[in-house]
Each structure stands twice: as C-alpha cells, then as structure tokens.
PDB file of C-alpha atoms in Angstrom:
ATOM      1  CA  UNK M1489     118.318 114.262 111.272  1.00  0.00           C
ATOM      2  CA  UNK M1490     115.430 116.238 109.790  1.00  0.00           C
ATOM      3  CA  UNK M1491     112.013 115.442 111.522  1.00  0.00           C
ATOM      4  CA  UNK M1492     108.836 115.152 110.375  1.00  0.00           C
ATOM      5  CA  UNK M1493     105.352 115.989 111.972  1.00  0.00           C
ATOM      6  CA  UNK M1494     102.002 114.828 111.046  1.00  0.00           C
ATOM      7  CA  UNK M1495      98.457 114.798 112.746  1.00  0.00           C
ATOM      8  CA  UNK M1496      98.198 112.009 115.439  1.00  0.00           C
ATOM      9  CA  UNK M1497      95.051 110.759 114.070  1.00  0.00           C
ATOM     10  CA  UNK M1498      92.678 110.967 110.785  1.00  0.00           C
ATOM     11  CA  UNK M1499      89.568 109.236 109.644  1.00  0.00           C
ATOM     12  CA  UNK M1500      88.148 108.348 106.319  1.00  0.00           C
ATOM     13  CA  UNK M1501      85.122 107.495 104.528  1.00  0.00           C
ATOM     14  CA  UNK M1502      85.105 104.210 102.743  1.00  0.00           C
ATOM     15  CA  UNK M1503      85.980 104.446  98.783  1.00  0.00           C
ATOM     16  CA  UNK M1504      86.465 108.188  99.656  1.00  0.00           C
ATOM     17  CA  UNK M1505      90.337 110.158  98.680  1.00  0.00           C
ATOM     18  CA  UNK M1506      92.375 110.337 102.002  1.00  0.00           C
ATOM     19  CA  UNK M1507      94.956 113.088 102.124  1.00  0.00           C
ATOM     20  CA  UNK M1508      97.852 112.695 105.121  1.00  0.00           C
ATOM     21  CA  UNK M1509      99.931 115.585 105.457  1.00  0.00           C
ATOM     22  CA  UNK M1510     103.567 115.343 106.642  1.00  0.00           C
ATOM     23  CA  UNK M1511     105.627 118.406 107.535  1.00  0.00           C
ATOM     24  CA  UNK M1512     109.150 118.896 107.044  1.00  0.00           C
ATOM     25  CA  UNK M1513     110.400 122.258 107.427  1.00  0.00           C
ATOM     26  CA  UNK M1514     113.973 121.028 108.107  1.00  0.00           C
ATOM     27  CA  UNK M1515     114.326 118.807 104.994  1.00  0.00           C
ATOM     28  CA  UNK M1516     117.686 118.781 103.274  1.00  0.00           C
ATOM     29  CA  UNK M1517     118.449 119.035  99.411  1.00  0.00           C
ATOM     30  CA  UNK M1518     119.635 114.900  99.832  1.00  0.00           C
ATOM     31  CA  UNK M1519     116.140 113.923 101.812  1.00  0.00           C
ATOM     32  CA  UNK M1520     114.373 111.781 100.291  1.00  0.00           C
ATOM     33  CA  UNK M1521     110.693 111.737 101.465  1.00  0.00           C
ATOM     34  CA  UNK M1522     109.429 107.828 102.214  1.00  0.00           C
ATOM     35  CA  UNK M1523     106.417 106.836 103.752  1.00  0.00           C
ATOM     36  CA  UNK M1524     105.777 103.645 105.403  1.00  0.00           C
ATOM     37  CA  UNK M1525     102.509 102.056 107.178  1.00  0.00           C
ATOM     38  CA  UNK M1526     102.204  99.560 109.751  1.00  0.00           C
ATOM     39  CA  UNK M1527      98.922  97.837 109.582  1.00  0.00           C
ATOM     40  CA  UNK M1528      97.708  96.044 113.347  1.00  0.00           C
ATOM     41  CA  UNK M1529      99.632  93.485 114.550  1.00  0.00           C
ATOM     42  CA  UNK M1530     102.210  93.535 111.589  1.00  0.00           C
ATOM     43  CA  UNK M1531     105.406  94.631 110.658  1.00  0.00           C
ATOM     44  CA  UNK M1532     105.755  97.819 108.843  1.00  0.00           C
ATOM     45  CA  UNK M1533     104.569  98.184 104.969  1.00  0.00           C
ATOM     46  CA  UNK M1534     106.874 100.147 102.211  1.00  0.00           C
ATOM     47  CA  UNK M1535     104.200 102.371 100.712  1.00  0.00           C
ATOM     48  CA  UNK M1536     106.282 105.515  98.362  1.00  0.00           C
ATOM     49  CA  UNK M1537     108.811 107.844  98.113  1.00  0.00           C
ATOM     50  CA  UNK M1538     109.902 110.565  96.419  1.00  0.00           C
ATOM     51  CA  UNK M1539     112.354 113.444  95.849  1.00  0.00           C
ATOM     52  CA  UNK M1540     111.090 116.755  94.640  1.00  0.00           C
ATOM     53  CA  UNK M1541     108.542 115.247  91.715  1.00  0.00           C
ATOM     54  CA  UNK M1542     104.871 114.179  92.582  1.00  0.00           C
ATOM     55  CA  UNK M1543     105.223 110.368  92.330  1.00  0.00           C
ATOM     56  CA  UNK M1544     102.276 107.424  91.852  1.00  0.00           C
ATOM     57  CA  UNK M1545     102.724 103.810  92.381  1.00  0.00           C
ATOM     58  CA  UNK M1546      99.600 100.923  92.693  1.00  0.00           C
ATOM     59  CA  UNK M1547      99.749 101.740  96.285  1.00  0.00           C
ATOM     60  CA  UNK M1548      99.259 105.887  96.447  1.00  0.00           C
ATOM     61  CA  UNK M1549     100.506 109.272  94.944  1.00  0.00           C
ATOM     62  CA  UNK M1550     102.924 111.505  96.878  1.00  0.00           C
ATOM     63  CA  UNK M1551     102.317 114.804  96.265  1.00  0.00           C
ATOM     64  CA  UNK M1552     105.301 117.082  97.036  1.00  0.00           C
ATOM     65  CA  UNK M1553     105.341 120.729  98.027  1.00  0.00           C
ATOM     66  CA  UNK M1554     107.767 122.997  95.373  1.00  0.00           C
ATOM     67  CA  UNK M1555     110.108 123.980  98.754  1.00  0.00           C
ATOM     68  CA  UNK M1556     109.489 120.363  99.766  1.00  0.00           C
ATOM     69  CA  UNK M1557     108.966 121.412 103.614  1.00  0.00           C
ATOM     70  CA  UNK M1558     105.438 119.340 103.263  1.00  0.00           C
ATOM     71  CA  UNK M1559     104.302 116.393 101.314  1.00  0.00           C
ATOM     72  CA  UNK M1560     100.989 114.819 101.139  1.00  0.00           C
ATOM     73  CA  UNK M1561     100.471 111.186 100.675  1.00  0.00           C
ATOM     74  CA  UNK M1562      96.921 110.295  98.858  1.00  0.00           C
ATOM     75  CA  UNK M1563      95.237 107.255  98.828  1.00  0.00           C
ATOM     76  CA  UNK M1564      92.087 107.422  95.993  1.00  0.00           C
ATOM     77  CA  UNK M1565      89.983 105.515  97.264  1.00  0.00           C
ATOM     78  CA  UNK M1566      90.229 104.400 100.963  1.00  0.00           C
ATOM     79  CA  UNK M1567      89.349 100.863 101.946  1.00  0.00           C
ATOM     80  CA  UNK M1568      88.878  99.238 105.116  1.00  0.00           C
ATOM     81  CA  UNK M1569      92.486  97.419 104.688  1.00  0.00           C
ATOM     82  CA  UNK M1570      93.979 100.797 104.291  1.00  0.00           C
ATOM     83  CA  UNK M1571      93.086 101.564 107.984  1.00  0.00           C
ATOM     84  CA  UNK M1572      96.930 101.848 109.579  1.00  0.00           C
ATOM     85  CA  UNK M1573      99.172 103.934 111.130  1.00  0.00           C
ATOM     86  CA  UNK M1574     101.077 105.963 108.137  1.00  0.00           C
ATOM     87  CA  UNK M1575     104.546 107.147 109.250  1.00  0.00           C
ATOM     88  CA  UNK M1576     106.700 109.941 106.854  1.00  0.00           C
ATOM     89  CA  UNK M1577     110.177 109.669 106.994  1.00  0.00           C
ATOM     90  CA  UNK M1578     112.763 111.124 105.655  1.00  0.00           C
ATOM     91  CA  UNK M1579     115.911 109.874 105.043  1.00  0.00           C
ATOM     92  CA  UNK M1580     119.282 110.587 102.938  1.00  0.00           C
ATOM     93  CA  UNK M1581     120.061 109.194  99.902  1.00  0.00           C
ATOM     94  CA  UNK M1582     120.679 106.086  99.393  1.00  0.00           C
ATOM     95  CA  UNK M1583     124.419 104.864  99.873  1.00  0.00           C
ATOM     96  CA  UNK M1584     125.235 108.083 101.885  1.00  0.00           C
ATOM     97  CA  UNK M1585     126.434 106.200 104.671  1.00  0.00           C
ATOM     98  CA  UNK M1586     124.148 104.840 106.499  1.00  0.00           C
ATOM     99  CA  UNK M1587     121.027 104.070 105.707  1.00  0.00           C
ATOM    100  CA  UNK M1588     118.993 103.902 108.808  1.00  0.00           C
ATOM    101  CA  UNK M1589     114.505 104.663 109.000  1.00  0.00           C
ATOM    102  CA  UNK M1590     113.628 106.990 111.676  1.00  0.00           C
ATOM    103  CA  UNK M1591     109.856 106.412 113.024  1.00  0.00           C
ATOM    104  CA  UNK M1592     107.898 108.857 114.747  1.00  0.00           C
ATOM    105  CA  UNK M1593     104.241 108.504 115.701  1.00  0.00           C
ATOM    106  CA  UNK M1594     102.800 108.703 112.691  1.00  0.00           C
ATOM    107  CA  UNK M1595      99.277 108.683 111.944  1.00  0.00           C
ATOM    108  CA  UNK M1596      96.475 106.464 113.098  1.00  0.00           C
ATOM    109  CA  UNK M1597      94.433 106.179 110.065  1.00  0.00           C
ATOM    110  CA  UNK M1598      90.462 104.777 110.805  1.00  0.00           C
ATOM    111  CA  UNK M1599      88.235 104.078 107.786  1.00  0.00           C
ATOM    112  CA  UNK M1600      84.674 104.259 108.255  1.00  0.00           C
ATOM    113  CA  UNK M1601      82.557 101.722 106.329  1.00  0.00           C
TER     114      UNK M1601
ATOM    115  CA  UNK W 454     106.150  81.340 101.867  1.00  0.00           C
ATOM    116  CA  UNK W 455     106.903  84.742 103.501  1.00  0.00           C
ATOM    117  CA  UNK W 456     110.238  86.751 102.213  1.00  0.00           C
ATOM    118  CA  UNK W 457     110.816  87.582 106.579  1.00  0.00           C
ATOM    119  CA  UNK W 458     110.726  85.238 108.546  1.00  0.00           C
ATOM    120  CA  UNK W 459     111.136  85.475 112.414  1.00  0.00           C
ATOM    121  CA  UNK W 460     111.411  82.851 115.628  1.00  0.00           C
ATOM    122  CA  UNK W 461     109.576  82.759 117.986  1.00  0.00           C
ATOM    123  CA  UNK W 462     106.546  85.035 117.032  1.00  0.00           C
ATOM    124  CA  UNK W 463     105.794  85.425 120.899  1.00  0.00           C
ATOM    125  CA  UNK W 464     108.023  84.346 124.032  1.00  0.00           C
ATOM    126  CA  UNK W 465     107.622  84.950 127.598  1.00  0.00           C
ATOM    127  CA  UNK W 466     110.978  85.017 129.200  1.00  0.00           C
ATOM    128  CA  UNK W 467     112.242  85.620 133.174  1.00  0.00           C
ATOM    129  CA  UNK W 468     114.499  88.454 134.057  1.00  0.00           C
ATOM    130  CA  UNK W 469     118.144  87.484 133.881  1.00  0.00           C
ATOM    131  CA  UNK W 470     118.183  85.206 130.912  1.00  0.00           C
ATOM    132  CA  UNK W 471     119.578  84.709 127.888  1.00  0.00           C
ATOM    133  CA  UNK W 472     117.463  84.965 124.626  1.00  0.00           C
ATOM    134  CA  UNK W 473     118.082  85.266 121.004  1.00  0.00           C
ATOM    135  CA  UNK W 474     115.546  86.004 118.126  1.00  0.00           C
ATOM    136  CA  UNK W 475     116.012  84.857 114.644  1.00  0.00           C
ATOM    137  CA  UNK W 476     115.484  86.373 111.095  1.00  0.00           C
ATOM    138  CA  UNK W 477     115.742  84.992 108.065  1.00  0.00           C
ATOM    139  CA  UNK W 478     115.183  86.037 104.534  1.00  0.00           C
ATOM    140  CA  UNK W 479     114.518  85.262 101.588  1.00  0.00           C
ATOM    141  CA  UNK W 480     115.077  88.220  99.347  1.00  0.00           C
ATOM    142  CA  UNK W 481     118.845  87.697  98.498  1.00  0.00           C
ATOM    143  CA  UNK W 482     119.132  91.302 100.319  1.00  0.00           C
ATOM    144  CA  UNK W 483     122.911  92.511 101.665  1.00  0.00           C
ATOM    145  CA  UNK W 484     121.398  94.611 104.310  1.00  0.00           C
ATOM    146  CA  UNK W 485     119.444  93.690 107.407  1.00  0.00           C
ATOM    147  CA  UNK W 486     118.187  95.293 110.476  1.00  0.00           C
ATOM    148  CA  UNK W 487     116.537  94.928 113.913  1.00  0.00           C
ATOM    149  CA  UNK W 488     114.155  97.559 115.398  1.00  0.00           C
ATOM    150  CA  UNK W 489     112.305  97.413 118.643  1.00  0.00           C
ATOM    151  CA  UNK W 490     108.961  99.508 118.838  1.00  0.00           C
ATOM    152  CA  UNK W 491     107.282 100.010 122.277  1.00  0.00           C
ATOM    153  CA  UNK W 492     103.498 100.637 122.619  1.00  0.00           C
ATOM    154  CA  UNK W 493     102.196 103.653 120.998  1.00  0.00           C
ATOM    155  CA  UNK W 494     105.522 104.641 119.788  1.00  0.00           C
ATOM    156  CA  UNK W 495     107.298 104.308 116.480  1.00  0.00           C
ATOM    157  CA  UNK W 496     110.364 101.521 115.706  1.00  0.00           C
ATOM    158  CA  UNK W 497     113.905 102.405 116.533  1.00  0.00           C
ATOM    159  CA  UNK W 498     116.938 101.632 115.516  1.00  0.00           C
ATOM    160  CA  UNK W 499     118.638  98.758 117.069  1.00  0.00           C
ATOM    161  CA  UNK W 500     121.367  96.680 114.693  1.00  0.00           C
ATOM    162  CA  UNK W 501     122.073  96.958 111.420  1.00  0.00           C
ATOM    163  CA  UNK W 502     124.752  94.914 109.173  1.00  0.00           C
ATOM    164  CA  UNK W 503     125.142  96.006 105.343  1.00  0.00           C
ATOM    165  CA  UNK W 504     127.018  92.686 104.553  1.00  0.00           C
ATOM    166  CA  UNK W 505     128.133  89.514 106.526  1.00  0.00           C
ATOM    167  CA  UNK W 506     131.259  90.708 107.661  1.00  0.00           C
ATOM    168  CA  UNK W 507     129.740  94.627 108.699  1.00  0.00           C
ATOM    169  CA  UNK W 508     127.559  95.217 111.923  1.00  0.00           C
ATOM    170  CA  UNK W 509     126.527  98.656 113.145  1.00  0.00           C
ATOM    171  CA  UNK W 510     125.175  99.506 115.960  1.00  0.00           C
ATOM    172  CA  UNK W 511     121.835 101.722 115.932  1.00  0.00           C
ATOM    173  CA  UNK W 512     120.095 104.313 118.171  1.00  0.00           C
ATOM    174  CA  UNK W 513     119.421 101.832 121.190  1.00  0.00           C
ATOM    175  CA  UNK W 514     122.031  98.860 120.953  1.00  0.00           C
ATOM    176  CA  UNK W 515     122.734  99.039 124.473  1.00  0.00           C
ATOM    177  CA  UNK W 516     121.864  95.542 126.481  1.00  0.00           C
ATOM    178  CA  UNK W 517     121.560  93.837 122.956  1.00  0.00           C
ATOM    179  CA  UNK W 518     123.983  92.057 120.370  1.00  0.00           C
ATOM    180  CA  UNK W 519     123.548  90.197 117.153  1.00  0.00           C
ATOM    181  CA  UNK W 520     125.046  88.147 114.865  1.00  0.00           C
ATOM    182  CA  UNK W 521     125.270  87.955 111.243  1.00  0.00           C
ATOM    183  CA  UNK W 522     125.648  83.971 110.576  1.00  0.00           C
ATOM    184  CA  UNK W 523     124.969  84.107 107.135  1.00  0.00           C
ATOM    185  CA  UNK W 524     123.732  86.338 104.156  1.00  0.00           C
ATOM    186  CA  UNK W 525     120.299  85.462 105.155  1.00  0.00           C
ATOM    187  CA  UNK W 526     120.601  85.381 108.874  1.00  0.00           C
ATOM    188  CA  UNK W 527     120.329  88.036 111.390  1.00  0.00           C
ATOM    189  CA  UNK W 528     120.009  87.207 114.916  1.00  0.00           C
ATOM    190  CA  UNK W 529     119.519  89.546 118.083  1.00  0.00           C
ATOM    191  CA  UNK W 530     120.859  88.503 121.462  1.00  0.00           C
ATOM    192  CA  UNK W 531     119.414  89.986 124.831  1.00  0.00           C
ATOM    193  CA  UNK W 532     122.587  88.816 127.142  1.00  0.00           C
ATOM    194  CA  UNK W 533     120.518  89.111 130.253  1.00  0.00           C
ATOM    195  CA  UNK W 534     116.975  90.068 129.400  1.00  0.00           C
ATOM    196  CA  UNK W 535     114.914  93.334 131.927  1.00  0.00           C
ATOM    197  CA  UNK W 536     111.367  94.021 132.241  1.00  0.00           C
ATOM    198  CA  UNK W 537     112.056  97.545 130.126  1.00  0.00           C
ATOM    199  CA  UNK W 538     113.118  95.075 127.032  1.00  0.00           C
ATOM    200  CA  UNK W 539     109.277  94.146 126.744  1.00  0.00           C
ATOM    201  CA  UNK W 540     108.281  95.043 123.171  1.00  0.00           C
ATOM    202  CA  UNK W 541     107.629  94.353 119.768  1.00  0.00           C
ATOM    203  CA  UNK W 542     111.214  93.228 117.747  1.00  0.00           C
ATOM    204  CA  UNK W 543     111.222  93.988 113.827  1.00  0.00           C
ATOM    205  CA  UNK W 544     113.559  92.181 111.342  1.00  0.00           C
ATOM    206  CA  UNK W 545     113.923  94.260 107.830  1.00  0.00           C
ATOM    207  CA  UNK W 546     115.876  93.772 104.983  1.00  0.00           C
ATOM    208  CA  UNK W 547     116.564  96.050 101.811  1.00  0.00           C
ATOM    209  CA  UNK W 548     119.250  96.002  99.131  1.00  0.00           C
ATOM    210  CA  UNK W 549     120.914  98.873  98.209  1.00  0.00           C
ATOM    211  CA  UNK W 550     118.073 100.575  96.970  1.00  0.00           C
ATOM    212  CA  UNK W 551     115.099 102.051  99.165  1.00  0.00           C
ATOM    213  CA  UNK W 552     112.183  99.672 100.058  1.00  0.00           C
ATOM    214  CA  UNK W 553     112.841  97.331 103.586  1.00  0.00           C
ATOM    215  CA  UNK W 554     110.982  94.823 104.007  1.00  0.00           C
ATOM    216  CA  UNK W 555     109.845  93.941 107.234  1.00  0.00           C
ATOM    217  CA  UNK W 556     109.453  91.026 109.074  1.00  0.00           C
ATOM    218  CA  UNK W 557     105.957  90.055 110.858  1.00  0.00           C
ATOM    219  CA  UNK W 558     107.484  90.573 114.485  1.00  0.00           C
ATOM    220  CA  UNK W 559     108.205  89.188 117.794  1.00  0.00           C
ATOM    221  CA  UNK W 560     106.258  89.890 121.033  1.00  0.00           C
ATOM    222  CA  UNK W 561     108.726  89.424 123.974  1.00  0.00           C
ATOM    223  CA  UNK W 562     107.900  89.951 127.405  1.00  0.00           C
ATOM    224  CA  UNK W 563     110.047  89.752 130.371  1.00  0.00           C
ATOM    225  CA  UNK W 564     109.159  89.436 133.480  1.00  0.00           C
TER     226      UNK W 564
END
C-alpha cells in the first residue's frame, strides 16, 4: 500500500486558517486521498476526500497537488474543537476489493485560544 | 441515540479469559469492522465482514475472532485474553461508498 507522511505535530491560532500537509510520493492513479481525525477519547471522525480535484465540504477543503504526491487539508478558521489528531490516508477505490483504512501517526493538532 | 454503539465502554479482564465486545449499528450499513489502536499509534486492521455471510480477516487477526450475528451486529472475541491485547477497540461501519463511521470505543485492559 502507498504510505503517507505528515508532521508529528502542528499548532494553531484560534479562528486562524490551519494548513496540514500530507505526503504521498507513492500514490497510485486508483488512490483516493481521505483524511480522518480522531478527537481525545473518541473514535475516529470522517473529515474529506478527494481524487485529483480540490474538494470543500462544511468540515474543510482538500487541496490537491497536480502530480497528487501531496495534499493539504485546510481548516478556515480553527476552533478549539478542531484540536485532534488528523490522519491522511489513502486508499483504493471503492469496491476494488477490499476496502480496508490504513492509520499512521498522523498529526497532533493543538489550537491555541 | 448514537448510529455506533459498543459494550462495555471499559473492562478490566484477567489473563486467560474469555471476552467478547459488541457493536451495533444503526446505519443500515453492509460493511463493518474492528480496529485496535495502541497508545500513541494509529488503528489497525483487525476484522472486517462486507455482508452477514462474509468475514475477512485484517492486518492483526491473530488471537482474535468475531462474529457477524446479524446485519447490525459485529462482535470480537479474545479466546484467551494477554496483557499485549491492552488497548483501545474501534467498531466502524460504511456502505459501499467511502465515509466509516466509527464507534466511541472500548478500553480493555488485561492483566
């Protein structure tokens, strides 16, 4: 499986844009790019995913390199309930088999009031 | 009411024993899973079953079983719990599209 790698840890200003890289040099034409965050002492949170286009939901905007071996997942405006750890996966498209998530570490994200 | 549920939401447990953890859902989903994730680290595969009759094992199944008893129902067996099964266990569901849903965990430790 394609990995991913991201920075262990990021911090944020309150009501300020928060930009988490992912890197995916690796990535496969049938990747799709999700990202997923786990708030403390819950279960893990769907937040987007994309293919190749930039994509925006409620949640965030997924911005997607034009090789696709990085993405960027934005938040516009961090809050203190965005504070999580934010995990990029990749994984192939849907109905290809199996259909299985694949955490890493991900990244700790603190948001400073 | 939440869409995962999962029983018990903490249990302490001796090494040697049997123990099973429960998920239910109520999404209507075809496809549920169980992950384990260990401090610091991310969730991995255990189980997965894509319909009632289909169960698959995942990246770690060893020392673990489930059972499908219903659409809704995905349990995970530990046929003789160990201290190294300590962690967090994850219930997810997703239909045949992209999003899972998780559930809100169970802390077991074995001692």
């Amino acid at each position: 499986d394609a990995k991913t790698t991201q920075p262990n840890s990021m911090e944020s200003n309150e009501e300020e844009p928060v930009h988490l890289p992912c890197n995916h040099s690796t990535i496969s034409g049938t990747d799709y790019i999700h990202w997923y965050r786990q708030l403390p002492s819950q279960g893990p949170e769907y937040v987007i995913h994309g293919l190749t286009s930039n994509v925006n939901n409620r949640m965030a905007s997924l911005a997607i390199a034009e090789d696709r071996k990085s993405s960027t997942l934005i938040l516009h405006r961090a809050t203190l309930r965005d504070a999580a750890v934010y995990y990029c996966i990749l994984l192939t498209s849907p109905g290809a088999g199996s259909y299985q998530l694949t955490f890493g570490k991900g990244t700790k994200l603190s948001v400073i009031p | 009411d939440a869409d995962v549920t999962q029983t018990p939401r903490n249990r302490i447990t001796k090494t040697g024993k049997r123990i099973m953890l429960e998920c239910s859902q109520t999404k209507g989903h075809d496809r549920m899973y169980w992950y384990r994730q260990d401090p610091g680290l991310g969730l991995r595969l255990i189980y997965y079953s894509f319909d009632v009759k289909d169960i698959n094992k995942g990246e770690i199944s060893d020392g673990y079983s489930v059972s499908r008893q219903a659409q809704a129902k995905f349990s995970l067996s530990l046929e003789s719990a160990i201290p190294n099964q300590t962690a967090l266990y994850f219930c997810a569901t997703s239909d045949y599209g992209v999003e899972q849903y998780f559930g809100p965990g169970t802390r077991l430790t074995v001692t």
